[in-house]
mmCIF file of C-alpha atoms in Angstrom:
data_model
loop_
_atom_site.group_PDB
_atom_site.id
_atom_site.type_symbol
_atom_site.label_atom_id
_atom_site.label_comp_id
_atom_site.label_asym_id
_atom_site.label_seq_id
_atom_site.Cartn_x
_atom_site.Cartn_y
_atom_site.Cartn_z
ATOM 1 C CA SER A 23 15.903 -13.381 -0.258
ATOM 2 C CA ALA A 24 16.092 -10.774 2.497
ATOM 3 C CA VAL A 25 15.521 -11.596 6.135
ATOM 4 C CA ILE A 26 14.215 -8.750 8.265
ATOM 5 C CA SER A 27 14.332 -8.685 12.050
ATOM 6 C CA GLN A 28 12.153 -6.128 13.734
ATOM 7 C CA LYS A 29 12.118 -5.253 17.417
ATOM 8 C CA PRO A 30 10.073 -4.991 19.538
ATOM 9 C CA SER A 31 7.386 -7.283 18.171
ATOM 10 C CA ARG A 32 4.857 -5.640 20.442
ATOM 11 C CA ASP A 33 4.724 -3.132 23.229
ATOM 12 C CA ILE A 34 2.271 -1.309 25.427
ATOM 13 C CA CYS A 35 3.169 2.326 25.958
ATOM 14 C CA GLN A 36 1.921 5.217 28.017
ATOM 15 C CA ARG A 37 0.586 8.373 26.443
ATOM 16 C CA GLY A 38 3.268 11.022 25.982
ATOM 17 C CA THR A 39 6.194 8.628 25.810
ATOM 18 C CA SER A 40 8.309 7.710 22.797
ATOM 19 C CA LEU A 41 9.300 4.321 21.445
ATOM 20 C CA THR A 42 12.004 3.347 18.996
ATOM 21 C CA ILE A 43 11.516 0.425 16.638
ATOM 22 C CA GLN A 44 14.555 -1.285 15.176
ATOM 23 C CA CYS A 45 14.831 -2.970 11.799
ATOM 24 C CA GLN A 46 17.795 -5.157 10.851
ATOM 25 C CA VAL A 47 18.218 -6.637 7.361
ATOM 26 C CA ASP A 48 20.586 -9.487 6.615
ATOM 27 C CA SER A 49 21.864 -7.897 3.407
ATOM 28 C CA GLN A 50 22.753 -4.402 2.288
ATOM 29 C CA VAL A 51 19.874 -2.458 0.784
ATOM 30 C CA THR A 52 19.716 1.039 -0.603
ATOM 31 C CA MET A 53 16.255 1.935 0.610
ATOM 32 C CA MET A 54 14.253 0.861 3.610
ATOM 33 C CA PHE A 55 10.581 1.694 3.956
ATOM 34 C CA TRP A 56 8.485 2.242 7.054
ATOM 35 C CA TYR A 57 4.750 1.528 6.875
ATOM 36 C CA ARG A 58 1.927 1.950 9.343
ATOM 37 C CA GLN A 59 -1.081 -0.341 9.495
ATOM 38 C CA GLN A 60 -3.810 0.923 11.772
ATOM 39 C CA PRO A 61 -6.207 -1.690 13.188
ATOM 40 C CA GLY A 62 -8.195 -3.292 10.402
ATOM 41 C CA GLN A 63 -6.786 -0.875 7.847
ATOM 42 C CA SER A 64 -4.467 -0.867 4.875
ATOM 43 C CA LEU A 65 -0.774 -0.122 4.716
ATOM 44 C CA THR A 66 0.351 3.499 4.573
ATOM 45 C CA LEU A 67 3.897 4.519 3.748
ATOM 46 C CA ILE A 68 5.370 6.740 6.444
ATOM 47 C CA ALA A 69 8.792 7.396 4.957
ATOM 48 C CA THR A 70 11.652 6.076 2.869
ATOM 49 C CA ALA A 71 15.003 5.818 4.639
ATOM 50 C CA ASN A 72 18.200 6.151 2.622
ATOM 51 C CA GLN A 73 21.615 5.664 4.107
ATOM 52 C CA GLY A 74 23.528 8.908 4.393
ATOM 53 C CA SER A 75 20.645 11.267 3.810
ATOM 54 C CA GLU A 76 17.482 12.489 5.465
ATOM 55 C CA ALA A 77 14.461 10.265 5.231
ATOM 56 C CA THR A 78 11.757 11.215 2.765
ATOM 57 C CA TYR A 79 8.376 11.553 4.459
ATOM 58 C CA GLU A 80 4.986 11.055 2.864
ATOM 59 C CA SER A 81 2.199 13.558 3.161
ATOM 60 C CA GLY A 82 0.756 13.586 6.646
ATOM 61 C CA PHE A 83 3.913 12.349 8.359
ATOM 62 C CA VAL A 84 6.574 14.641 9.825
ATOM 63 C CA ILE A 85 10.073 14.137 11.120
ATOM 64 C CA ASP A 86 9.320 15.545 14.567
ATOM 65 C CA LYS A 87 6.698 12.852 15.143
ATOM 66 C CA PHE A 88 8.465 9.984 13.364
ATOM 67 C CA PRO A 89 12.222 10.548 13.397
ATOM 68 C CA ILE A 90 14.122 7.942 11.411
ATOM 69 C CA SER A 91 17.751 6.923 11.509
ATOM 70 C CA ARG A 92 19.650 4.991 8.854
ATOM 71 C CA PRO A 93 23.226 4.645 10.068
ATOM 72 C CA ASN A 94 24.220 1.933 7.583
ATOM 73 C CA LEU A 95 22.930 -0.194 4.728
ATOM 74 C CA THR A 96 21.460 -2.936 6.939
ATOM 75 C CA PHE A 97 19.804 -1.061 9.804
ATOM 76 C CA SER A 98 17.164 1.581 10.456
ATOM 77 C CA THR A 99 15.123 2.841 13.359
ATOM 78 C CA LEU A 100 11.741 4.541 13.524
ATOM 79 C CA THR A 101 10.775 6.475 16.634
ATOM 80 C CA VAL A 102 7.158 7.231 17.425
ATOM 81 C CA SER A 103 7.322 10.378 19.547
ATOM 82 C CA ASN A 104 4.961 11.763 22.139
ATOM 83 C CA MET A 105 2.542 8.933 21.579
ATOM 84 C CA SER A 106 -1.217 9.156 21.814
ATOM 85 C CA PRO A 107 -3.817 6.369 21.528
ATOM 86 C CA GLU A 108 -4.201 7.268 17.833
ATOM 87 C CA ASP A 109 -0.659 5.978 17.293
ATOM 88 C CA SER A 110 -1.747 2.466 18.237
ATOM 89 C CA SER A 111 -0.860 0.549 15.086
ATOM 90 C CA ILE A 112 1.385 -2.031 13.573
ATOM 91 C CA TYR A 113 4.565 -0.493 12.217
ATOM 92 C CA LEU A 114 6.284 -2.465 9.474
ATOM 93 C CA CYS A 115 9.754 -2.185 8.061
ATOM 94 C CA SER A 116 10.204 -3.294 4.462
ATOM 95 C CA VAL A 117 12.827 -3.567 1.749
ATOM 96 C CA GLU A 118 12.856 -4.448 -1.897
ATOM 97 C CA LYS A 119 13.367 -8.201 -1.948
ATOM 98 C CA GLY A 120 15.861 -8.228 -4.781
ATOM 99 C CA ALA A 121 17.402 -5.721 -7.107
ATOM 100 C CA ASP A 122 14.757 -4.388 -9.484
ATOM 101 C CA THR A 123 12.237 -7.096 -8.610
ATOM 102 C CA GLY A 124 9.772 -4.569 -7.333
ATOM 103 C CA GLU A 125 8.681 -6.951 -4.608
ATOM 104 C CA LEU A 126 8.433 -5.471 -1.146
ATOM 105 C CA PHE A 127 9.420 -7.808 1.650
ATOM 106 C CA PHE A 128 8.025 -6.937 5.056
ATOM 107 C CA GLY A 129 9.263 -7.504 8.550
ATOM 108 C CA GLU A 130 6.947 -9.140 11.047
ATOM 109 C CA GLY A 131 5.859 -5.762 12.316
ATOM 110 C CA SER A 132 5.806 -4.021 15.679
ATOM 111 C CA ARG A 133 2.390 -3.848 17.295
ATOM 112 C CA LEU A 134 2.142 -0.763 19.500
ATOM 113 C CA THR A 135 -0.689 -0.129 21.905
ATOM 114 C CA VAL A 136 -0.827 3.312 23.500
ATOM 115 C CA LEU A 137 -2.870 3.683 26.661
ATOM 116 C CA GLY B 16 -0.825 11.578 -6.000
ATOM 117 C CA GLU B 17 -1.880 8.036 -6.630
ATOM 118 C CA ASN B 18 -5.218 6.783 -5.298
ATOM 119 C CA VAL B 19 -6.112 3.107 -5.300
ATOM 120 C CA GLU B 20 -9.626 1.839 -4.760
ATOM 121 C CA GLN B 21 -10.501 -1.790 -4.140
ATOM 122 C CA HIS B 22 -13.770 -3.743 -4.251
ATOM 123 C CA PRO B 23 -15.360 -5.542 -2.609
ATOM 124 C CA SER B 24 -14.274 -4.861 0.960
ATOM 125 C CA THR B 25 -15.470 -8.306 2.024
ATOM 126 C CA LEU B 26 -16.079 -11.422 -0.035
ATOM 127 C CA SER B 27 -17.405 -14.813 0.992
ATOM 128 C CA VAL B 28 -17.276 -17.769 -1.376
ATOM 129 C CA GLN B 29 -17.862 -21.478 -1.110
ATOM 130 C CA GLU B 30 -14.831 -23.708 -1.256
ATOM 131 C CA GLY B 31 -14.101 -24.564 -4.868
ATOM 132 C CA ASP B 32 -15.707 -21.433 -6.275
ATOM 133 C CA SER B 33 -13.821 -18.543 -7.851
ATOM 134 C CA ALA B 34 -13.114 -15.175 -6.268
ATOM 135 C CA VAL B 35 -12.501 -11.906 -8.059
ATOM 136 C CA ILE B 36 -11.176 -8.705 -6.487
ATOM 137 C CA LYS B 37 -10.985 -5.491 -8.486
ATOM 138 C CA CYS B 38 -8.818 -2.408 -8.110
ATOM 139 C CA THR B 39 -8.660 0.929 -9.871
ATOM 140 C CA TYR B 40 -5.848 3.448 -9.794
ATOM 141 C CA SER B 41 -5.622 7.096 -10.745
ATOM 142 C CA ASP B 42 -2.028 7.812 -11.766
ATOM 143 C CA SER B 43 -1.271 6.850 -15.358
ATOM 144 C CA ALA B 44 2.442 6.831 -14.447
ATOM 145 C CA SER B 45 1.982 3.730 -12.296
ATOM 146 C CA ASN B 46 3.575 0.743 -13.970
ATOM 147 C CA TYR B 47 3.776 -1.977 -11.356
ATOM 148 C CA PHE B 48 0.793 -3.655 -9.691
ATOM 149 C CA PRO B 49 1.383 -6.235 -6.964
ATOM 150 C CA TRP B 50 -1.105 -8.180 -4.883
ATOM 151 C CA TYR B 51 -0.356 -9.000 -1.262
ATOM 152 C CA LYS B 52 -2.005 -11.535 1.007
ATOM 153 C CA GLN B 53 -2.083 -10.947 4.750
ATOM 154 C CA GLU B 54 -3.177 -13.708 7.054
ATOM 155 C CA LEU B 55 -4.310 -12.800 10.539
ATOM 156 C CA GLY B 56 -1.401 -11.607 12.645
ATOM 157 C CA LYS B 57 1.102 -12.133 9.846
ATOM 158 C CA ARG B 58 3.108 -9.888 7.548
ATOM 159 C CA PRO B 59 1.787 -9.100 4.049
ATOM 160 C CA GLN B 60 3.278 -11.393 1.432
ATOM 161 C CA LEU B 61 3.385 -10.995 -2.327
ATOM 162 C CA ILE B 62 1.282 -13.528 -4.193
ATOM 163 C CA ILE B 63 1.432 -12.188 -7.736
ATOM 164 C CA ASP B 64 2.357 -9.036 -9.569
ATOM 165 C CA ILE B 65 2.026 -7.572 -13.034
ATOM 166 C CA ARG B 66 3.911 -4.903 -14.909
ATOM 167 C CA SER B 67 2.412 -2.417 -17.293
ATOM 168 C CA ASN B 68 3.754 -4.079 -20.410
ATOM 169 C CA VAL B 69 1.727 -7.221 -19.716
ATOM 170 C CA GLY B 70 -2.046 -7.693 -19.811
ATOM 171 C CA GLU B 71 -2.370 -10.918 -17.896
ATOM 172 C CA LYS B 72 -0.282 -13.172 -15.694
ATOM 173 C CA LYS B 73 -1.108 -16.525 -14.181
ATOM 174 C CA ASP B 74 0.424 -18.629 -11.453
ATOM 175 C CA GLN B 75 -1.439 -21.871 -10.791
ATOM 176 C CA ARG B 76 -4.804 -20.924 -9.266
ATOM 177 C CA ILE B 77 -4.063 -17.202 -9.203
ATOM 178 C CA ALA B 78 -4.216 -14.780 -12.109
ATOM 179 C CA VAL B 79 -4.041 -11.028 -12.483
ATOM 180 C CA THR B 80 -5.335 -8.950 -15.382
ATOM 181 C CA LEU B 81 -4.474 -5.352 -16.167
ATOM 182 C CA ASN B 82 -6.304 -2.820 -18.305
ATOM 183 C CA LYS B 83 -4.059 0.239 -18.538
ATOM 184 C CA THR B 84 -6.504 2.220 -20.603
ATOM 185 C CA ALA B 85 -9.220 1.893 -18.003
ATOM 186 C CA LYS B 86 -6.706 1.958 -15.124
ATOM 187 C CA HIS B 87 -7.945 -1.141 -13.441
ATOM 188 C CA PHE B 88 -6.554 -4.528 -12.526
ATOM 189 C CA SER B 89 -8.097 -7.612 -11.004
ATOM 190 C CA LEU B 90 -7.106 -10.655 -8.991
ATOM 191 C CA HIS B 91 -8.721 -13.972 -9.869
ATOM 192 C CA ILE B 92 -8.499 -16.994 -7.586
ATOM 193 C CA THR B 93 -9.946 -20.242 -8.899
ATOM 194 C CA GLU B 94 -10.830 -23.400 -6.971
ATOM 195 C CA THR B 95 -10.674 -21.537 -3.683
ATOM 196 C CA GLN B 96 -9.569 -23.353 -0.560
ATOM 197 C CA PRO B 97 -10.007 -22.494 3.131
ATOM 198 C CA GLU B 98 -6.337 -21.482 3.328
ATOM 199 C CA ASP B 99 -7.072 -18.727 0.801
ATOM 200 C CA SER B 100 -9.003 -16.944 3.565
ATOM 201 C CA ALA B 101 -7.103 -13.729 4.313
ATOM 202 C CA VAL B 102 -7.038 -10.019 3.577
ATOM 203 C CA TYR B 103 -5.838 -9.177 0.083
ATOM 204 C CA PHE B 104 -4.305 -5.823 -0.800
ATOM 205 C CA CYS B 105 -3.685 -4.475 -4.264
ATOM 206 C CA ALA B 106 -1.116 -1.756 -4.819
ATOM 207 C CA ALA B 107 0.147 0.555 -7.533
ATOM 208 C CA SER B 108 3.640 1.934 -7.930
ATOM 209 C CA PRO B 109 5.266 4.264 -10.450
ATOM 210 C CA HIS B 110 8.556 2.491 -9.901
ATOM 211 C CA TYR B 111 9.330 -1.053 -8.876
ATOM 212 C CA GLY B 112 9.673 -1.343 -5.118
ATOM 213 C CA GLN B 113 9.031 2.304 -4.385
ATOM 214 C CA ASN B 114 6.204 4.635 -3.527
ATOM 215 C CA PHE B 115 3.620 1.897 -3.238
ATOM 216 C CA VAL B 116 0.047 3.012 -2.663
ATOM 217 C CA PHE B 117 -2.065 0.206 -1.280
ATOM 218 C CA GLY B 118 -5.767 -0.318 -1.712
ATOM 219 C CA PRO B 119 -7.966 -0.575 1.394
ATOM 220 C CA GLY B 120 -8.041 -4.370 1.283
ATOM 221 C CA THR B 121 -10.541 -7.183 0.726
ATOM 222 C CA ARG B 122 -11.302 -9.711 3.415
ATOM 223 C CA LEU B 123 -11.860 -13.031 1.678
ATOM 224 C CA SER B 124 -13.573 -15.855 3.519
ATOM 225 C CA VAL B 125 -13.686 -19.291 1.910
ATOM 226 C CA LEU B 126 -16.450 -21.337 3.473
ATOM 227 C CA PRO B 127 -16.031 -25.126 3.679
#
């Protein structure tokens, strides 16, 4: 099964700054998914990252605020730009655990606190 | 788009009792329904899932039922144990592994 490494695990950021979260998978995957989990809330899909093409963003999320890179089949980054306290959340990278299993496997998450 | 509702938001049961969590979905195209368990400070992890061509699935103390006509599915945990205490999320997806919409979650507390 996939192993996902996510960095940083947590960070405290100042308002107006940007932070890039890295996600490394130990096997090649077609799609990588970025989720946000606000404090005490459910998981919301931000975007789907495909290698070699622009990420597909869900309603309410835009590329200028959450630019995503996907340079190869094992790596992706999510940047949270111009942060405000409302961006304080856990950001989770995920992949499908095995071909056509349907199961999403999540990284440990990156807990961001914006002051 | 898909909308998933989940009830109850919190649930307390005595150890050994059963727990039932119910979800409804809106998009008839959804065909995959997983349940995730998230312990405090941990990542969500799949505990059981069901596909639209099946009405019920069981794995030891955990079972899931699906009623496609009514667009609802339920998680059943029998003989609950303190380690079952966690937040449980249901989800619906029109395609395996993609475009998941999660329910708001149920915080289950199993009291010793």
